[in-house]
JSON list of C-alpha atoms and ligand atoms in Angstrom, two decimals:
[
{"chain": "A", "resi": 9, "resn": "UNK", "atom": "CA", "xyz": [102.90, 112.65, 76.84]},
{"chain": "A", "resi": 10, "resn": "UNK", "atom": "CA", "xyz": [100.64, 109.81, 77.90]},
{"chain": "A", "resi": 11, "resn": "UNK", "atom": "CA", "xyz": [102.52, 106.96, 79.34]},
{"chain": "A", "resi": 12, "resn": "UNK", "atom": "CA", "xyz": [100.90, 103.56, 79.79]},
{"chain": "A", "resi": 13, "resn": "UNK", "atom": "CA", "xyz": [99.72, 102.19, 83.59]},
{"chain": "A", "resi": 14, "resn": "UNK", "atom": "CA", "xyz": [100.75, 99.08, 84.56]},
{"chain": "A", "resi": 15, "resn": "UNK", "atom": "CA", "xyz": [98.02, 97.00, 86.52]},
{"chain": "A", "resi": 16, "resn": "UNK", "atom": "CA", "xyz": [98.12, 94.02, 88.91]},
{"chain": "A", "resi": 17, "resn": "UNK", "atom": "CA", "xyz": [99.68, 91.68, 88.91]},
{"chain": "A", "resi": 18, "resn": "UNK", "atom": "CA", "xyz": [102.86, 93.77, 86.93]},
{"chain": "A", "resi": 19, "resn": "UNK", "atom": "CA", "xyz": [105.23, 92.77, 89.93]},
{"chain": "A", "resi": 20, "resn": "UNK", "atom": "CA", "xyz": [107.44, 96.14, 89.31]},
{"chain": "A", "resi": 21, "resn": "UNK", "atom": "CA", "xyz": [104.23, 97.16, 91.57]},
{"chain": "A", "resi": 22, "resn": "UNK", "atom": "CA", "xyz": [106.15, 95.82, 94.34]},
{"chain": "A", "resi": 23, "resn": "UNK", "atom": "CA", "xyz": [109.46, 97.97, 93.77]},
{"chain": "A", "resi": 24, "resn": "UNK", "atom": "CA", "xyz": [110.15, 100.41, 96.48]},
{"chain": "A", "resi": 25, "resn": "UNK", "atom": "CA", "xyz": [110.89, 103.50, 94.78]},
{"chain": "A", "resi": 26, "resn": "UNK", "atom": "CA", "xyz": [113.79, 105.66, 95.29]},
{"chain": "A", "resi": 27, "resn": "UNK", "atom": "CA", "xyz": [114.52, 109.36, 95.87]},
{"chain": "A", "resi": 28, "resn": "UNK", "atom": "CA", "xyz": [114.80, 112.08, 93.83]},
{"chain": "A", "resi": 29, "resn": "UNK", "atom": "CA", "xyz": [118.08, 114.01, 94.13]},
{"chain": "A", "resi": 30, "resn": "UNK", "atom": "CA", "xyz": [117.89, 116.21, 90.44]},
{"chain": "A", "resi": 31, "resn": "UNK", "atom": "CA", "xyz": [114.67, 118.59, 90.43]},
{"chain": "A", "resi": 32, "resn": "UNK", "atom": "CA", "xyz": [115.77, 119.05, 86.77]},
{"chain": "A", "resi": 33, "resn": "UNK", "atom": "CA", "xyz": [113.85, 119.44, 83.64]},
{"chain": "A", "resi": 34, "resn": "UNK", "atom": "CA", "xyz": [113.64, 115.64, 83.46]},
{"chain": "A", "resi": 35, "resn": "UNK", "atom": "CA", "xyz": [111.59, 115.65, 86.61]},
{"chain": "A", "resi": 36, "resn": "UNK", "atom": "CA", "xyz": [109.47, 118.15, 85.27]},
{"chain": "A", "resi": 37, "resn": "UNK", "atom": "CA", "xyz": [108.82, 116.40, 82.43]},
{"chain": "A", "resi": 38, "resn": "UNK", "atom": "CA", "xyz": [107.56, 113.12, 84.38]},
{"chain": "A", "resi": 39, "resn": "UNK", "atom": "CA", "xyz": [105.57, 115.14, 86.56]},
{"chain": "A", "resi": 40, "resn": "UNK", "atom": "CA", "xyz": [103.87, 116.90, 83.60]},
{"chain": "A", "resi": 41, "resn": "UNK", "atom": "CA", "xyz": [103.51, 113.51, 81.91]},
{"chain": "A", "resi": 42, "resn": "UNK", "atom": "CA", "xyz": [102.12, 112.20, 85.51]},
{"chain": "A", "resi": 43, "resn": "UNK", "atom": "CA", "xyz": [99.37, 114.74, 84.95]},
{"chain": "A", "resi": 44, "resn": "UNK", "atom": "CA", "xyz": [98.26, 114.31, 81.53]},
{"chain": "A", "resi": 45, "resn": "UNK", "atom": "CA", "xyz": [98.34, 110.66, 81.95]},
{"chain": "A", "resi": 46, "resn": "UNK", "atom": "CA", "xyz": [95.97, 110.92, 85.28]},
{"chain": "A", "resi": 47, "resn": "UNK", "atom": "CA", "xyz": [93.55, 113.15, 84.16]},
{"chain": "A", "resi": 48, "resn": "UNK", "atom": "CA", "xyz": [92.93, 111.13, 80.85]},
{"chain": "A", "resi": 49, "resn": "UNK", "atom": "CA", "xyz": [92.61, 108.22, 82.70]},
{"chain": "A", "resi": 50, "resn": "UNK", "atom": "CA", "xyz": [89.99, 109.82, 85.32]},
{"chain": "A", "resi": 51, "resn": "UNK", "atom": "CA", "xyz": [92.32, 109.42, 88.07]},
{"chain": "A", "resi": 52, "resn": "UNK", "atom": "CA", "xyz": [92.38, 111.71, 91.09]},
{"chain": "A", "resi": 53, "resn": "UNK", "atom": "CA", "xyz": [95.93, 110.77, 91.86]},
{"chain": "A", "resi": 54, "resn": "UNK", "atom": "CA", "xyz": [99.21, 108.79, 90.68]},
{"chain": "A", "resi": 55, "resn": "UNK", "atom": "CA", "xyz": [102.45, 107.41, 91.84]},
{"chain": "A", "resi": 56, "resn": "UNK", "atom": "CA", "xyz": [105.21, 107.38, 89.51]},
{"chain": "A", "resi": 57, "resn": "UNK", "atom": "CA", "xyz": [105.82, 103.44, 90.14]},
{"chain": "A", "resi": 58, "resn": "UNK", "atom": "CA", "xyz": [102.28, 103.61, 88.14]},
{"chain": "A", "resi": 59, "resn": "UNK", "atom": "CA", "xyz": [104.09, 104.50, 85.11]},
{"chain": "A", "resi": 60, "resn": "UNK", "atom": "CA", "xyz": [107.06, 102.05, 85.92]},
{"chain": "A", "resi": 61, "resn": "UNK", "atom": "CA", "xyz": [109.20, 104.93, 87.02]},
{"chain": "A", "resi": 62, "resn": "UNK", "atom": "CA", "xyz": [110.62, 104.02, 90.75]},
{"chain": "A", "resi": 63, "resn": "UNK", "atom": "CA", "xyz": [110.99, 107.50, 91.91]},
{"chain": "A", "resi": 64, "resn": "UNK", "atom": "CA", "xyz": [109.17, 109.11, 94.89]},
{"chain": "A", "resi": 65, "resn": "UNK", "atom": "CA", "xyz": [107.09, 111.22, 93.02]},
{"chain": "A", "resi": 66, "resn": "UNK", "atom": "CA", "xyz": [103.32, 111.68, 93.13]},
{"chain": "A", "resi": 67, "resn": "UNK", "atom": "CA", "xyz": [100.45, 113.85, 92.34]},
{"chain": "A", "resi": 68, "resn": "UNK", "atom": "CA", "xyz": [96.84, 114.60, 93.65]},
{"chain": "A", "resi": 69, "resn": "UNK", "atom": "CA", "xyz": [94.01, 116.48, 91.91]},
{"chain": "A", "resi": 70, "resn": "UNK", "atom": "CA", "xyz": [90.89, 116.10, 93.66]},
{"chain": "A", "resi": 71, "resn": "UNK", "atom": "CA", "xyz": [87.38, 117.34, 92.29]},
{"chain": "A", "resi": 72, "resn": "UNK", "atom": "CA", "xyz": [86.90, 120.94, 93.18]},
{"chain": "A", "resi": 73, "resn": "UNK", "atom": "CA", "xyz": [83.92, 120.62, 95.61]},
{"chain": "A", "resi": 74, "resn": "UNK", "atom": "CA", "xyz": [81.18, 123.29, 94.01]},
{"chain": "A", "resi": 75, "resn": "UNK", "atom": "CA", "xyz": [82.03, 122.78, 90.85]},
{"chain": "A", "resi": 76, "resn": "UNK", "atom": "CA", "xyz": [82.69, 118.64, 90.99]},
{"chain": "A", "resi": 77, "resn": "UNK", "atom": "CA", "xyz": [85.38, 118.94, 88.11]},
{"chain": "A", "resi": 78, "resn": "UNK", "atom": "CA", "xyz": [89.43, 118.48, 88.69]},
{"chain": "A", "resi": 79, "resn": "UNK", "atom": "CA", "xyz": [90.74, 122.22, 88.75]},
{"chain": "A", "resi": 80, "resn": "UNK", "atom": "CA", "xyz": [94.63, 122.11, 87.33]},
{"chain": "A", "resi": 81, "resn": "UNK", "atom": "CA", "xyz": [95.54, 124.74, 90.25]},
{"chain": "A", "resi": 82, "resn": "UNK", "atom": "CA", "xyz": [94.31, 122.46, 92.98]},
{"chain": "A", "resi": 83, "resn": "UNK", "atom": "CA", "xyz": [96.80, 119.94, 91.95]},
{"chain": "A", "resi": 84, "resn": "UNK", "atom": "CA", "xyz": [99.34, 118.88, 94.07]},
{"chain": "A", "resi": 85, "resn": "UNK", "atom": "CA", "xyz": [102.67, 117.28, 93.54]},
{"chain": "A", "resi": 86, "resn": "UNK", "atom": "CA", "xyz": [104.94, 115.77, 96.20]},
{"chain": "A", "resi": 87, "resn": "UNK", "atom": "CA", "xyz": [108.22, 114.38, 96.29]},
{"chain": "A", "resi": 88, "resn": "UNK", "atom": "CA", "xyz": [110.46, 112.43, 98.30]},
{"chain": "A", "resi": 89, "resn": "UNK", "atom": "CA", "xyz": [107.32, 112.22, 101.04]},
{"chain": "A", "resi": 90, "resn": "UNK", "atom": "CA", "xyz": [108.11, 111.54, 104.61]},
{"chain": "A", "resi": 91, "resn": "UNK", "atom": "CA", "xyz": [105.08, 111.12, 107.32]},
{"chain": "A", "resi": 92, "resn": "UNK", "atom": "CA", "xyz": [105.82, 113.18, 110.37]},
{"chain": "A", "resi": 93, "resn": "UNK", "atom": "CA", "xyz": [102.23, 112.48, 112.15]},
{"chain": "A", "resi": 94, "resn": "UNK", "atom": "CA", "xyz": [99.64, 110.17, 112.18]},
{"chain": "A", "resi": 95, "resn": "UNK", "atom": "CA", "xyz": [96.42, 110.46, 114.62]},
{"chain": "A", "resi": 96, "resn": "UNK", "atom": "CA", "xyz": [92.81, 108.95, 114.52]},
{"chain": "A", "resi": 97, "resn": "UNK", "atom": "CA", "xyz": [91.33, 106.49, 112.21]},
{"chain": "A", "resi": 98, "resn": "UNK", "atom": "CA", "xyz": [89.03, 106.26, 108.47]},
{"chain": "A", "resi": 99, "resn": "UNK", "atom": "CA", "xyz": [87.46, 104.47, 106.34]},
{"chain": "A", "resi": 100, "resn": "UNK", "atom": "CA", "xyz": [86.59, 105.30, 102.71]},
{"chain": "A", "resi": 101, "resn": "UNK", "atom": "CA", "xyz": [86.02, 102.92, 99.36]},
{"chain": "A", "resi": 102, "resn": "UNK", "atom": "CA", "xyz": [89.09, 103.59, 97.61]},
{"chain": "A", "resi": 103, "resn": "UNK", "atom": "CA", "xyz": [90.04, 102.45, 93.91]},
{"chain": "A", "resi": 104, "resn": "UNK", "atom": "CA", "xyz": [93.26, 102.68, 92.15]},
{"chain": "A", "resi": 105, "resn": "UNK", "atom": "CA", "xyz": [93.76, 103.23, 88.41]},
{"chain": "A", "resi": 106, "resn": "UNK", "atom": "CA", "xyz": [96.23, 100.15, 88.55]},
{"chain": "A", "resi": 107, "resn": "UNK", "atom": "CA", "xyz": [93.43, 97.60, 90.17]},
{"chain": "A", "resi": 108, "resn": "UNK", "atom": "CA", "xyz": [91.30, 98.24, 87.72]},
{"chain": "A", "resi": 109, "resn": "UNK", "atom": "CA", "xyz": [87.50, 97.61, 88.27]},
{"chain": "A", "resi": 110, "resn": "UNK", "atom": "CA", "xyz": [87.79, 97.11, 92.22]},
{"chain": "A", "resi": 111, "resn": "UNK", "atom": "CA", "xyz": [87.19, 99.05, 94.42]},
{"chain": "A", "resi": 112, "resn": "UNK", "atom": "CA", "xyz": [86.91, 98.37, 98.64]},
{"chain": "A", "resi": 113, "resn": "UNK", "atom": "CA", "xyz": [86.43, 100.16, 101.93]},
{"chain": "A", "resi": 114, "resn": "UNK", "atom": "CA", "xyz": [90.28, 100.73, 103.33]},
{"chain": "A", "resi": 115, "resn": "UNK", "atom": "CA", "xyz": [90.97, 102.13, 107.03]},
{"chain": "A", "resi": 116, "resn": "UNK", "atom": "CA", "xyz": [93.67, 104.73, 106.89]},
{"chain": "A", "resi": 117, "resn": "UNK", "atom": "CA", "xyz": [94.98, 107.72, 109.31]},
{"chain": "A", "resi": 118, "resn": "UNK", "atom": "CA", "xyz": [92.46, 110.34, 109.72]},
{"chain": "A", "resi": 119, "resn": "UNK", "atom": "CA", "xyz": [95.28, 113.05, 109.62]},
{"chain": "A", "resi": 120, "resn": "UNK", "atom": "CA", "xyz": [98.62, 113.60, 109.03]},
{"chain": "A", "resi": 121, "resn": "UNK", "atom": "CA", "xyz": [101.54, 115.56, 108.31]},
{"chain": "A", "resi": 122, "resn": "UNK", "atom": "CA", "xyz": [104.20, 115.07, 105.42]},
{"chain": "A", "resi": 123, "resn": "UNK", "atom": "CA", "xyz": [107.51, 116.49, 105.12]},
{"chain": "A", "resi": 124, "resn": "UNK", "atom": "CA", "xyz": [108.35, 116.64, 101.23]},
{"chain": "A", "resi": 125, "resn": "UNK", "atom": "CA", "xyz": [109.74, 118.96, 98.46]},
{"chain": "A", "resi": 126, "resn": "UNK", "atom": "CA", "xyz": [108.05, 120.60, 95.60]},
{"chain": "A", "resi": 127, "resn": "UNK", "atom": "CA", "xyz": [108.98, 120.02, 91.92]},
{"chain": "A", "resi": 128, "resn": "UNK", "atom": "CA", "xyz": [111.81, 123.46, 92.80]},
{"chain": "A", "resi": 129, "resn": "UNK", "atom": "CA", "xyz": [113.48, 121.04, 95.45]},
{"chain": "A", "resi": 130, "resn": "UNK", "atom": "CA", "xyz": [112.11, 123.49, 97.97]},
{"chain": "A", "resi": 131, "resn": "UNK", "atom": "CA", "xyz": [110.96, 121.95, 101.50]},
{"chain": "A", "resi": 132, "resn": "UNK", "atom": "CA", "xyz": [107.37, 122.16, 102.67]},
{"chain": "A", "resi": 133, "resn": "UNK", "atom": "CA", "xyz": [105.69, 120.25, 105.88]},
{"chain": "A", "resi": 134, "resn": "UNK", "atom": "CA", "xyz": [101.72, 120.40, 105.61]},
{"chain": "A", "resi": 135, "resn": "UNK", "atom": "CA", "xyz": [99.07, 118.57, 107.60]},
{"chain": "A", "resi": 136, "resn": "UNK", "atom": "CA", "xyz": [96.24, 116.97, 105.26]},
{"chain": "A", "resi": 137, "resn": "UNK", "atom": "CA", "xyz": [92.74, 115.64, 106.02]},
{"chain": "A", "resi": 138, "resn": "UNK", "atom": "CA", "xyz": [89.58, 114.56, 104.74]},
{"chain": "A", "resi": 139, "resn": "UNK", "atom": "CA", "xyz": [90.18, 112.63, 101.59]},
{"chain": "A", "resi": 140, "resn": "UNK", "atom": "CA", "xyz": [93.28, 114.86, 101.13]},
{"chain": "A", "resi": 141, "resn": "UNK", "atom": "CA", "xyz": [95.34, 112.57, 104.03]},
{"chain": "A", "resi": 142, "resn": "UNK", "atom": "CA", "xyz": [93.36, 109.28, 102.32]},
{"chain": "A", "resi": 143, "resn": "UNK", "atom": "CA", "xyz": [95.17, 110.06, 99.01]},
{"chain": "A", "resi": 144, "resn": "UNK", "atom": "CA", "xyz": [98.37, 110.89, 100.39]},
{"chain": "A", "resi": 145, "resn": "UNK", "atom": "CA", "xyz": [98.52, 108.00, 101.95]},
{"chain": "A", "resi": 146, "resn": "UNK", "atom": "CA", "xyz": [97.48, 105.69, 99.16]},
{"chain": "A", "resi": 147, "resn": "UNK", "atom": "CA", "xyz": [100.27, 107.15, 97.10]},
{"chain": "A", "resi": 148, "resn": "UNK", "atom": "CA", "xyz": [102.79, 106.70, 99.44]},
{"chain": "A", "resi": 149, "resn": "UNK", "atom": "CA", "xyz": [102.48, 103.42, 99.93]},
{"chain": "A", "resi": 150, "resn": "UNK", "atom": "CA", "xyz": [103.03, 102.91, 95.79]},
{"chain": "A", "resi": 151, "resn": "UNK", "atom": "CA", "xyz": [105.78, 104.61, 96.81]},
{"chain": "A", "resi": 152, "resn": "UNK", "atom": "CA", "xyz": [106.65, 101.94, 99.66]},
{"chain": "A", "resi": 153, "resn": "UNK", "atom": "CA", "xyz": [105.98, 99.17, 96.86]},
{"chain": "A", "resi": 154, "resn": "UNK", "atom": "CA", "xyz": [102.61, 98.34, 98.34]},
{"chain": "A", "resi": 155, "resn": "UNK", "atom": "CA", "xyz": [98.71, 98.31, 97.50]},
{"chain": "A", "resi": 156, "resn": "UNK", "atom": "CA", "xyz": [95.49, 99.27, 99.21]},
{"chain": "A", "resi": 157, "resn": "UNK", "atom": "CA", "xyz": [94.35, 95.13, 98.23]},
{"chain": "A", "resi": 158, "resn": "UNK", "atom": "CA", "xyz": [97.24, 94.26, 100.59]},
{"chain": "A", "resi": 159, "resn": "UNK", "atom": "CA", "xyz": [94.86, 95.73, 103.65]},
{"chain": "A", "resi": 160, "resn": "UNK", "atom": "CA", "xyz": [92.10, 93.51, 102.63]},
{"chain": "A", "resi": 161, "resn": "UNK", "atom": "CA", "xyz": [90.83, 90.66, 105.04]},
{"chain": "A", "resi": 162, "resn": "UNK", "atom": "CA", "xyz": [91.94, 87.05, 104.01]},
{"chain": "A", "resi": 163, "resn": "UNK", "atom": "CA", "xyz": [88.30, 86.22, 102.66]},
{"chain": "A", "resi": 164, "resn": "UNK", "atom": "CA", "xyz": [88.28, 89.58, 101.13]},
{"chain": "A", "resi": 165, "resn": "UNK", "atom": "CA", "xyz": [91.49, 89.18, 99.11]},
{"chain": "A", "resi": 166, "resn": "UNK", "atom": "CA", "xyz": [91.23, 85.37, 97.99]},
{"chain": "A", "resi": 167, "resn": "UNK", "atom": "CA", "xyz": [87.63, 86.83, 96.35]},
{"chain": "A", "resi": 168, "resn": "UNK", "atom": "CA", "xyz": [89.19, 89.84, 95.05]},
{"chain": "A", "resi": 169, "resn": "UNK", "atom": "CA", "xyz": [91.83, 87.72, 93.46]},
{"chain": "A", "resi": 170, "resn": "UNK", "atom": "CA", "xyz": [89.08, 85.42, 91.69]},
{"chain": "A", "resi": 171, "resn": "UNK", "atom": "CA", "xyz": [87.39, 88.51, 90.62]},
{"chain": "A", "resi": 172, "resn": "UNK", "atom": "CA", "xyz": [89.69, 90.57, 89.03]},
{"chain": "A", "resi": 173, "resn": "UNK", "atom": "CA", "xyz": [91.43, 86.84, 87.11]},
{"chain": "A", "resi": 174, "resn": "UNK", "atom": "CA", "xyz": [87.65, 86.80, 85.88]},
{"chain": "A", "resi": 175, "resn": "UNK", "atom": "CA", "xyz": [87.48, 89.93, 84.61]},
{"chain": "A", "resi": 176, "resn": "UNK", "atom": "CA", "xyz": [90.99, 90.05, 82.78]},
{"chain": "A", "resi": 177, "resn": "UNK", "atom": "CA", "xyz": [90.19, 87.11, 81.01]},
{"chain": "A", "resi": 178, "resn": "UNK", "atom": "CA", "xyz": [87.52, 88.57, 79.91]},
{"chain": "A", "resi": 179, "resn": "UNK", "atom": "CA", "xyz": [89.31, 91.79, 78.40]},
{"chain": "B", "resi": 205, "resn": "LIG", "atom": "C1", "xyz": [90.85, 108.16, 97.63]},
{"chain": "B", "resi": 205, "resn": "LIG", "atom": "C2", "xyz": [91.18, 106.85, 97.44]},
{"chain": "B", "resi": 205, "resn": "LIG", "atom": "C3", "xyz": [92.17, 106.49, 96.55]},
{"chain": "B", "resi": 205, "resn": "LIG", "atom": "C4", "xyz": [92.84, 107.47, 95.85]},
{"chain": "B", "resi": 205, "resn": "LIG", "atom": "C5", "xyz": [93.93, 107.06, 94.92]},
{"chain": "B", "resi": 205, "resn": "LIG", "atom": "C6", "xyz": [93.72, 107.50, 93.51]},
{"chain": "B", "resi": 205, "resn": "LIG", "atom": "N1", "xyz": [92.82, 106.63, 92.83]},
{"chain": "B", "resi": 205, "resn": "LIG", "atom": "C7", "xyz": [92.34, 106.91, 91.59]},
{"chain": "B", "resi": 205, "resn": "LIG", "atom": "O1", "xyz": [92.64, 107.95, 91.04]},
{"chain": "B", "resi": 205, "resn": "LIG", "atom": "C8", "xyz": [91.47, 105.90, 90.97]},
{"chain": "B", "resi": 205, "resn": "LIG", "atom": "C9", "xyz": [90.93, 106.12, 89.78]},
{"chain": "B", "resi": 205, "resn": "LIG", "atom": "C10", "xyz": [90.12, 105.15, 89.06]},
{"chain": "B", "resi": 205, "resn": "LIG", "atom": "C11", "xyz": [89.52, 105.56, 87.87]},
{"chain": "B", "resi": 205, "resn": "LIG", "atom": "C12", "xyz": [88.77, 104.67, 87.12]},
{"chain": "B", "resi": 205, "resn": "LIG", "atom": "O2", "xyz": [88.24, 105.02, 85.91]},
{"chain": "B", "resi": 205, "resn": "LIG", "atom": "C13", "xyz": [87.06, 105.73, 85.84]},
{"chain": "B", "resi": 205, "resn": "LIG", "atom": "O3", "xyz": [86.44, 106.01, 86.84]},
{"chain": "B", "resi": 205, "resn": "LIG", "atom": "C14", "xyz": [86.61, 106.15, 84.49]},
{"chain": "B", "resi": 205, "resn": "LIG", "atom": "C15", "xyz": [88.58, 103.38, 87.57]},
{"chain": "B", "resi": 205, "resn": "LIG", "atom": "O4", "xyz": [87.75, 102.54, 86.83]},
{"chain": "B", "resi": 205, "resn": "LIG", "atom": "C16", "xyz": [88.27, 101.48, 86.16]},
{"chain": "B", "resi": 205, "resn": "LIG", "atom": "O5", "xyz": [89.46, 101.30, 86.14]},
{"chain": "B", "resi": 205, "resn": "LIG", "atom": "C17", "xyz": [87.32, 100.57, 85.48]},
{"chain": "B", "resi": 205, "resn": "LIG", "atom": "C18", "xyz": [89.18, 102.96, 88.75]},
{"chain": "B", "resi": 205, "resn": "LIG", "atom": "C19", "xyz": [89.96, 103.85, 89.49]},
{"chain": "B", "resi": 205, "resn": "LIG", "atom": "C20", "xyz": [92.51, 108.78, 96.05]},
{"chain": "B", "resi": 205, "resn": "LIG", "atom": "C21", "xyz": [91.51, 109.14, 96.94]},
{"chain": "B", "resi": 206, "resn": "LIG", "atom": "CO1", "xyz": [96.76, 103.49, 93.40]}
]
């Protein structure tokens, strides 16, 4: 099913999101719903707390890289994330499918490592990179109740913030 994303300024955005301790059907169900609701919003990945449900729970599905489309076995879902390692520094213009419209150049961790569990409850720990770690990390931090605006400068934000009040008005 197709479940509505809540946008900025929806302060439930802000809730830190808690662990999952059931990998039941009922988590299988929000991760499949997760899915369908990414992919028909072109997303390339989604926190839970996206779909007001405060659980650690995310997915990734990046664009296959010869063919440029989102393959369904290159998706990846995490839960209950914990980052192990951190080392060296990015940038990349990231956007998020609840900041509509905006999009900005964000410094993140050039690698790292996450401890997590699959949708089984069974425990992985994998390294990521590339654009990999730079979507990891922009999950978590849903997860954390933050946003990638948050890293914006102050001059940065204040115009973001008369921006995006434009263009909802105008929606
Ligand atoms: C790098 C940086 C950030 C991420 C997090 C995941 N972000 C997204 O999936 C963003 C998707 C997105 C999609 C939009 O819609 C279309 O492109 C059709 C969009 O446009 C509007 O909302 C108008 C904005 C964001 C992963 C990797
Ligand atoms: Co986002």
């Amino acid at each position: 099913m197709i479940r509505k994303i809540i946008t900025y300024p929806d302060k439930r955005l802000w809730q830190k999101s808690k662990d999952i301790i059931n990998f039941d059907e009922t988590l299988h169900q929000l991760l499949d719903d997760m899915y369908e609701t990414m992919i028909n919003k072109e997303g390339i990945g989604l926190a839970a707390i996206q779909i007001a449900v405060p659980l650690n729970v995310l997915i990734i599905n990046l664009l296959d890289e010869e063919s440029k489309t989102q393959k369904k076995e290159d998706l990846i879902e995490i839960i209950n994330p914990v980052i192990t390692k951190k080392s060296g520094k990015t940038l990349f213009t990231e956007g998020c499918l609840s900041v509509p419209g905006f999009y900005e150049d964000i410094e993140r961790y050039k690698q790292i490592s996450v401890a997590y569990c699959d949708r089984n409850g069974n425990k992985h720990e994998k390294e990521f990179e590339g654009l990999l770690a730079i979507a990891v990390q922009h999950e978590i931090d849903h997860l954390l109740g933050h946003l990638f605006i948050e890293k914006l400068s102050y001059i940065k934000r204040k115009k973001f913030e008369k921006e995006y009040k434009r263009l909802q008005k105008a929606r």
